mmCIF file of C-alpha atoms in Angstrom:
data_model
loop_
_atom_site.group_PDB
_atom_site.id
_atom_site.type_symbol
_atom_site.label_atom_id
_atom_site.label_comp_id
_atom_site.label_asym_id
_atom_site.label_seq_id
_atom_site.Cartn_x
_atom_site.Cartn_y
_atom_site.Cartn_z
ATOM 1 C CA UNK O 27 101.148 108.518 97.929
ATOM 2 C CA UNK O 28 103.735 108.144 100.651
ATOM 3 C CA UNK O 29 102.506 106.829 104.000
ATOM 4 C CA UNK O 30 102.237 109.460 106.718
ATOM 5 C CA UNK O 31 104.679 108.538 109.539
ATOM 6 C CA UNK O 32 105.659 109.696 113.018
ATOM 7 C CA UNK O 33 109.237 109.790 114.249
ATOM 8 C CA UNK O 34 109.675 108.566 117.822
ATOM 9 C CA UNK O 35 112.439 109.813 120.115
ATOM 10 C CA UNK O 36 114.311 106.590 119.472
ATOM 11 C CA UNK O 37 114.374 107.326 115.748
ATOM 12 C CA UNK O 38 111.882 104.540 114.986
ATOM 13 C CA UNK O 39 109.392 105.415 112.267
ATOM 14 C CA UNK O 40 105.782 104.541 113.162
ATOM 15 C CA UNK O 41 103.252 104.476 110.336
ATOM 16 C CA UNK O 42 99.986 106.158 111.354
ATOM 17 C CA UNK O 43 98.262 106.066 107.973
ATOM 18 C CA UNK O 44 97.752 102.992 105.716
ATOM 19 C CA UNK O 45 96.564 104.872 102.573
ATOM 20 C CA UNK O 46 98.086 104.068 99.186
ATOM 21 C CA UNK O 47 97.673 105.533 95.701
ATOM 22 C CA UNK O 48 94.440 107.526 95.394
ATOM 23 C CA UNK O 49 93.054 106.378 98.747
ATOM 24 C CA UNK O 50 92.966 109.020 101.469
ATOM 25 C CA UNK O 51 91.926 109.580 105.066
ATOM 26 C CA UNK O 52 91.693 112.740 107.142
ATOM 27 C CA UNK O 53 95.195 112.231 108.455
ATOM 28 C CA UNK O 54 96.899 112.203 105.098
ATOM 29 C CA UNK O 55 94.608 114.822 103.616
ATOM 30 C CA UNK O 56 95.783 117.230 106.305
ATOM 31 C CA UNK O 57 99.328 116.701 105.037
ATOM 32 C CA UNK O 58 98.548 117.301 101.410
ATOM 33 C CA UNK O 59 98.299 120.666 99.665
ATOM 34 C CA UNK O 60 94.822 122.022 99.035
ATOM 35 C CA UNK O 61 95.084 121.503 95.278
ATOM 36 C CA UNK O 62 95.239 117.726 95.774
ATOM 37 C CA UNK O 63 92.272 117.448 98.090
ATOM 38 C CA UNK O 64 88.980 116.040 96.810
ATOM 39 C CA UNK O 65 86.536 118.705 95.686
ATOM 40 C CA UNK O 66 83.648 117.188 97.655
ATOM 41 C CA UNK O 67 83.549 116.553 101.380
ATOM 42 C CA UNK O 68 83.227 112.810 100.977
ATOM 43 C CA UNK O 69 85.732 111.303 98.514
ATOM 44 C CA UNK O 70 84.084 107.827 98.701
ATOM 45 C CA UNK O 71 82.038 108.679 95.599
ATOM 46 C CA UNK O 72 83.366 111.072 92.916
ATOM 47 C CA UNK O 73 81.027 113.918 91.942
ATOM 48 C CA UNK O 74 78.578 112.542 89.356
ATOM 49 C CA UNK O 75 76.533 114.749 87.055
ATOM 50 C CA UNK O 76 73.554 112.361 87.054
ATOM 51 C CA UNK O 77 72.688 109.868 89.732
ATOM 52 C CA UNK O 78 69.526 108.414 91.188
ATOM 53 C CA UNK O 79 69.149 107.963 94.980
ATOM 54 C CA UNK O 80 67.009 105.180 96.492
ATOM 55 C CA UNK O 81 66.503 103.779 99.982
ATOM 56 C CA UNK O 82 66.221 100.020 100.596
ATOM 57 C CA UNK O 83 63.016 98.866 102.266
ATOM 58 C CA UNK O 84 63.687 95.527 103.948
ATOM 59 C CA UNK O 85 59.993 94.776 104.378
ATOM 60 C CA UNK O 86 59.119 94.939 100.694
ATOM 61 C CA UNK O 87 62.704 94.136 99.570
ATOM 62 C CA UNK O 88 62.570 97.063 97.192
ATOM 63 C CA UNK O 89 64.488 100.261 96.480
ATOM 64 C CA UNK O 90 62.232 103.306 97.001
ATOM 65 C CA UNK O 91 62.672 106.829 95.668
ATOM 66 C CA UNK O 92 60.414 109.700 96.544
ATOM 67 C CA UNK O 93 60.676 112.298 93.808
ATOM 68 C CA UNK O 94 57.737 113.403 91.688
ATOM 69 C CA UNK O 95 55.776 110.616 93.354
ATOM 70 C CA UNK O 96 57.012 107.343 94.761
ATOM 71 C CA UNK O 97 59.123 105.210 92.455
ATOM 72 C CA UNK O 98 60.474 101.823 93.371
ATOM 73 C CA UNK O 99 61.918 98.562 92.015
ATOM 74 C CA UNK O 100 62.549 95.172 93.499
ATOM 75 C CA UNK O 101 66.088 95.053 94.891
ATOM 76 C CA UNK O 102 67.131 91.444 95.215
ATOM 77 C CA UNK O 103 70.114 90.027 97.095
ATOM 78 C CA UNK O 104 69.996 91.790 100.476
ATOM 79 C CA UNK O 105 69.067 89.976 103.706
ATOM 80 C CA UNK O 106 68.929 91.968 106.958
ATOM 81 C CA UNK O 107 68.792 90.402 110.436
ATOM 82 C CA UNK O 108 68.305 93.065 113.138
ATOM 83 C CA UNK O 109 69.528 92.492 116.689
ATOM 84 C CA UNK O 110 71.624 89.559 115.533
ATOM 85 C CA UNK O 111 73.724 89.935 118.680
ATOM 86 C CA UNK O 112 72.755 91.306 122.089
ATOM 87 C CA UNK O 113 74.298 94.302 123.816
ATOM 88 C CA UNK O 114 76.314 92.017 126.118
ATOM 89 C CA UNK O 115 77.556 89.975 123.142
ATOM 90 C CA UNK O 116 78.550 93.162 121.303
ATOM 91 C CA UNK O 117 80.667 94.313 124.288
ATOM 92 C CA UNK O 118 82.320 90.897 124.491
ATOM 93 C CA UNK O 119 83.045 90.726 120.771
ATOM 94 C CA UNK O 120 84.594 94.165 120.590
ATOM 95 C CA UNK O 121 86.589 93.587 123.755
ATOM 96 C CA UNK O 122 87.980 90.400 122.251
ATOM 97 C CA UNK O 123 88.938 92.262 119.075
ATOM 98 C CA UNK O 124 90.620 95.034 121.002
ATOM 99 C CA UNK O 125 92.844 92.508 122.791
ATOM 100 C CA UNK O 126 94.478 91.865 119.450
ATOM 101 C CA UNK O 127 96.508 94.225 117.294
ATOM 102 C CA UNK O 128 94.646 96.451 114.836
ATOM 103 C CA UNK O 129 96.664 97.026 111.669
ATOM 104 C CA UNK O 130 96.524 100.260 109.635
ATOM 105 C CA UNK O 131 94.535 99.893 106.442
ATOM 106 C CA UNK O 132 93.469 102.221 103.643
ATOM 107 C CA UNK O 133 91.001 105.130 103.795
ATOM 108 C CA UNK O 134 91.253 105.550 107.553
ATOM 109 C CA UNK O 135 90.338 101.957 108.435
ATOM 110 C CA UNK O 136 92.079 99.514 110.755
ATOM 111 C CA UNK O 137 91.812 95.767 110.204
ATOM 112 C CA UNK O 138 92.335 92.276 111.554
ATOM 113 C CA UNK O 139 92.539 89.380 109.043
ATOM 114 C CA UNK O 140 91.777 85.689 109.736
ATOM 115 C CA UNK O 141 92.164 83.851 106.471
ATOM 116 C CA UNK O 142 94.464 82.182 103.921
ATOM 117 C CA UNK O 143 97.305 83.929 102.089
ATOM 118 C CA UNK O 144 95.929 85.143 98.740
ATOM 119 C CA UNK O 145 97.327 86.697 95.581
ATOM 120 C CA UNK O 146 94.248 87.699 93.667
ATOM 121 C CA UNK O 147 96.153 88.947 90.605
ATOM 122 C CA UNK O 148 97.932 85.608 90.118
ATOM 123 C CA UNK O 149 94.944 83.610 91.440
ATOM 124 C CA UNK O 150 97.025 81.799 93.990
ATOM 125 C CA UNK O 151 96.017 80.864 97.503
ATOM 126 C CA UNK O 152 97.721 78.907 100.352
ATOM 127 C CA UNK O 153 97.194 78.426 104.006
ATOM 128 C CA UNK O 154 100.333 80.375 105.006
ATOM 129 C CA UNK O 155 100.142 81.314 108.698
ATOM 130 C CA UNK O 156 96.355 80.918 108.823
ATOM 131 C CA UNK O 157 95.265 79.302 112.096
ATOM 132 C CA UNK O 158 91.520 79.565 111.748
ATOM 133 C CA UNK O 159 88.667 81.891 112.580
ATOM 134 C CA UNK O 160 88.692 83.311 116.149
ATOM 135 C CA UNK O 161 87.060 81.301 118.926
ATOM 136 C CA UNK O 162 84.424 83.987 119.610
ATOM 137 C CA UNK O 163 83.020 83.481 116.108
ATOM 138 C CA UNK O 164 82.013 79.860 116.578
ATOM 139 C CA UNK O 165 78.615 80.617 118.141
ATOM 140 C CA UNK O 166 78.028 83.412 115.626
ATOM 141 C CA UNK O 167 78.453 81.017 112.683
ATOM 142 C CA UNK O 168 76.114 78.516 114.352
ATOM 143 C CA UNK O 169 73.534 81.250 114.754
ATOM 144 C CA UNK O 170 73.855 82.403 111.106
ATOM 145 C CA UNK O 171 73.038 78.877 109.941
ATOM 146 C CA UNK O 172 69.614 79.108 111.583
ATOM 147 C CA UNK O 173 68.321 81.069 108.670
ATOM 148 C CA UNK O 174 67.649 79.034 105.508
ATOM 149 C CA UNK O 175 69.710 81.393 103.376
ATOM 150 C CA UNK O 176 72.850 80.458 105.343
ATOM 151 C CA UNK O 177 72.012 76.881 106.342
ATOM 152 C CA UNK O 178 75.074 75.535 104.545
ATOM 153 C CA UNK O 179 77.328 78.554 105.068
ATOM 154 C CA UNK O 180 80.931 77.610 105.870
ATOM 155 C CA UNK O 181 83.139 80.708 106.252
ATOM 156 C CA UNK O 182 86.823 80.355 105.410
ATOM 157 C CA UNK O 183 87.789 83.975 106.068
ATOM 158 C CA UNK O 184 86.933 86.691 108.563
ATOM 159 C CA UNK O 185 87.969 90.319 108.240
ATOM 160 C CA UNK O 186 87.392 92.739 111.117
ATOM 161 C CA UNK O 187 87.378 96.416 110.221
ATOM 162 C CA UNK O 188 87.425 99.406 112.521
ATOM 163 C CA UNK O 189 85.975 102.727 111.316
ATOM 164 C CA UNK O 190 86.234 106.095 113.133
ATOM 165 C CA UNK O 191 85.102 109.557 111.978
ATOM 166 C CA UNK O 192 88.230 111.068 113.553
ATOM 167 C CA UNK O 193 90.247 109.264 110.873
ATOM 168 C CA UNK O 194 87.705 109.923 108.113
ATOM 169 C CA UNK O 195 87.215 106.151 107.690
ATOM 170 C CA UNK O 196 85.366 104.829 104.607
ATOM 171 C CA UNK O 197 85.543 102.126 101.968
ATOM 172 C CA UNK O 198 85.223 102.892 98.255
ATOM 173 C CA UNK O 199 82.587 101.287 96.005
ATOM 174 C CA UNK O 200 83.829 97.807 95.032
ATOM 175 C CA UNK O 201 82.869 94.272 94.107
ATOM 176 C CA UNK O 202 84.341 91.470 96.178
ATOM 177 C CA UNK O 203 86.366 88.850 94.359
ATOM 178 C CA UNK O 204 84.374 85.917 92.983
ATOM 179 C CA UNK O 205 87.257 83.594 91.976
ATOM 180 C CA UNK O 206 87.987 82.567 95.555
ATOM 181 C CA UNK O 207 85.003 83.886 97.510
ATOM 182 C CA UNK O 208 81.584 82.358 97.134
ATOM 183 C CA UNK O 209 77.977 83.494 96.842
ATOM 184 C CA UNK O 210 77.313 84.999 100.261
ATOM 185 C CA UNK O 211 79.041 87.960 101.907
ATOM 186 C CA UNK O 212 77.988 88.148 105.566
ATOM 187 C CA UNK O 213 78.712 91.202 107.759
ATOM 188 C CA UNK O 214 77.946 91.910 111.442
ATOM 189 C CA UNK O 215 77.680 95.639 112.189
ATOM 190 C CA UNK O 216 78.714 96.702 115.700
ATOM 191 C CA UNK O 217 78.894 99.848 117.885
ATOM 192 C CA UNK O 218 76.980 102.255 115.626
ATOM 193 C CA UNK O 219 74.385 102.506 112.899
ATOM 194 C CA UNK O 220 75.625 103.137 109.376
ATOM 195 C CA UNK O 221 74.565 102.960 105.723
ATOM 196 C CA UNK O 222 75.766 100.467 103.143
ATOM 197 C CA UNK O 223 75.651 102.275 99.817
ATOM 198 C CA UNK O 224 74.977 100.045 96.833
ATOM 199 C CA UNK O 225 75.817 101.512 93.433
ATOM 200 C CA UNK O 226 75.546 100.679 89.760
ATOM 201 C CA UNK O 227 77.450 102.881 87.328
ATOM 202 C CA UNK O 228 74.746 102.800 84.661
ATOM 203 C CA UNK O 229 72.291 100.591 82.843
ATOM 204 C CA UNK O 230 69.556 99.875 85.421
ATOM 205 C CA UNK O 231 66.108 99.741 83.812
ATOM 206 C CA UNK O 232 65.155 103.163 82.410
ATOM 207 C CA UNK O 233 67.960 104.906 84.327
ATOM 208 C CA UNK O 234 70.597 104.143 81.727
ATOM 209 C CA UNK O 235 72.140 107.619 81.583
ATOM 210 C CA UNK O 236 73.363 107.873 85.155
ATOM 211 C CA UNK O 237 74.476 106.082 88.278
ATOM 212 C CA UNK O 238 71.952 104.437 90.595
ATOM 213 C CA UNK O 239 72.556 104.283 94.362
ATOM 214 C CA UNK O 240 70.597 102.374 96.968
ATOM 215 C CA UNK O 241 71.098 103.205 100.663
ATOM 216 C CA UNK O 242 70.788 100.094 102.889
ATOM 217 C CA UNK O 243 70.494 101.206 106.472
ATOM 218 C CA UNK O 244 72.392 98.925 108.890
ATOM 219 C CA UNK O 245 71.289 99.150 112.507
ATOM 220 C CA UNK O 246 73.812 98.579 115.281
ATOM 221 C CA UNK O 247 74.200 94.830 116.115
ATOM 222 C CA UNK O 248 72.566 93.758 112.838
ATOM 223 C CA UNK O 249 73.738 91.177 110.290
ATOM 224 C CA UNK O 250 73.547 91.786 106.557
ATOM 225 C CA UNK O 251 74.030 89.290 103.698
ATOM 226 C CA UNK O 252 74.752 90.234 100.093
ATOM 227 C CA UNK O 253 74.062 87.616 97.427
ATOM 228 C CA UNK O 254 72.831 87.383 93.838
ATOM 229 C CA UNK O 255 72.788 90.702 91.926
ATOM 230 C CA UNK O 256 73.635 92.701 95.071
ATOM 231 C CA UNK O 257 76.791 90.562 95.432
ATOM 232 C CA UNK O 258 77.937 90.330 91.812
ATOM 233 C CA UNK O 259 76.531 93.364 89.977
ATOM 234 C CA UNK O 260 76.044 96.190 92.453
ATOM 235 C CA UNK O 261 79.132 97.669 94.127
ATOM 236 C CA UNK O 262 78.984 98.316 97.837
ATOM 237 C CA UNK O 263 80.594 101.065 99.984
ATOM 238 C CA UNK O 264 80.626 102.779 103.332
ATOM 239 C CA UNK O 265 80.729 106.563 102.845
ATOM 240 C CA UNK O 266 82.652 108.803 105.190
ATOM 241 C CA UNK O 267 79.519 110.820 105.907
ATOM 242 C CA UNK O 268 77.797 107.662 107.212
ATOM 243 C CA UNK O 269 80.379 106.967 109.938
ATOM 244 C CA UNK O 270 79.170 108.940 112.948
ATOM 245 C CA UNK O 271 80.992 107.150 115.732
ATOM 246 C CA UNK O 272 83.331 104.183 116.129
ATOM 247 C CA UNK O 273 82.024 101.334 113.988
ATOM 248 C CA UNK O 274 83.436 97.793 114.042
ATOM 249 C CA UNK O 275 82.305 95.103 111.612
ATOM 250 C CA UNK O 276 83.149 91.492 110.900
ATOM 251 C CA UNK O 277 82.799 90.171 107.355
ATOM 252 C CA UNK O 278 82.705 86.438 106.711
ATOM 253 C CA UNK O 279 83.405 84.929 103.298
ATOM 254 C CA UNK O 280 82.889 81.394 102.005
ATOM 255 C CA UNK O 281 84.679 79.522 99.212
ATOM 256 C CA UNK O 282 83.624 79.594 95.581
ATOM 257 C CA UNK O 283 82.573 76.411 93.713
ATOM 258 C CA UNK O 284 86.113 75.914 92.403
ATOM 259 C CA UNK O 285 87.245 75.074 95.949
ATOM 260 C CA UNK O 286 84.248 72.961 96.968
ATOM 261 C CA UNK O 287 83.531 69.225 96.333
ATOM 262 C CA UNK O 288 83.600 68.654 92.578
ATOM 263 C CA UNK O 289 85.664 71.736 91.890
ATOM 264 C CA UNK O 290 89.189 71.853 90.465
ATOM 265 C CA UNK O 291 90.724 72.824 93.790
ATOM 266 C CA UNK O 292 88.450 70.938 96.197
ATOM 267 C CA UNK O 293 91.429 69.413 98.076
ATOM 268 C CA UNK O 294 92.882 72.809 98.883
ATOM 269 C CA UNK O 295 89.423 74.093 99.777
ATOM 270 C CA UNK O 296 88.901 71.186 102.188
ATOM 271 C CA UNK O 297 92.247 71.922 103.872
ATOM 272 C CA UNK O 298 91.448 75.594 104.285
ATOM 273 C CA UNK O 299 88.002 74.844 105.736
ATOM 274 C CA UNK O 300 89.453 72.368 108.137
ATOM 275 C CA UNK O 301 91.748 75.083 109.474
ATOM 276 C CA UNK O 302 89.066 77.801 109.519
ATOM 277 C CA UNK O 303 86.352 75.869 111.361
ATOM 278 C CA UNK O 304 88.598 74.821 114.219
ATOM 279 C CA UNK O 305 88.031 78.348 115.534
ATOM 280 C CA UNK O 306 91.447 78.636 117.078
ATOM 281 C CA UNK O 307 92.727 81.557 114.991
ATOM 282 C CA UNK O 308 94.785 84.635 115.728
ATOM 283 C CA UNK O 309 94.916 87.647 113.414
ATOM 284 C CA UNK O 310 97.592 87.618 110.685
#
């Protein structure tokens, strides 16, 4: 799909949509003929004939479904820390982000990247223009490490994403890379509540004939960690219908074992961590 662009009086073309291929947002959908539009109101998930809907209960760490009686199963690999930042800290964090340039991304998102230059297809990584994580994240990382799950967490990449219902922002179901990125995916959710939708195409316990989905409710100012099966087996997404106001999030990723002491690329990993943890970065 061709990017949607605006033509300024000077003749300069300004891209206002970052969608590519099958990815769409409200801006580019308005420009497409009706026959090409998704048949459902939320294109994040295609229409599925059979799927099972559950809601994550952080107290029991289980996925609960109320239909013909309560059904549930243990849902491992999600850690939720409510009120991870205060209201004042939230304002300061978002203000700091808004001082930098937001770049257009796919499916109506905008982004800011702080991390090494990566080619995932060729499995190549280098520092490139990476100058580290932003200064405002230093105290956040220290706070994360107060929980035993993240005691040794050393992020090497931070990605800020900006969602807005006006743009139809969403992110499709996906698994994060595991060649470069390690066990824990850590996200701070700011400005509005949302739902992280976990999905498994098929093959979960006795529900082997359809897709299973687990809704993980993320309160404003909360932190969520995905690890274990929730990190490596279940896909995660933010559906368009679950973006009710501006939402900003910061996702932090650590290195995989290949780039840590004893791994084949430990030297490169050490160099990248040295840059990241100086907390002097600007977005790429």
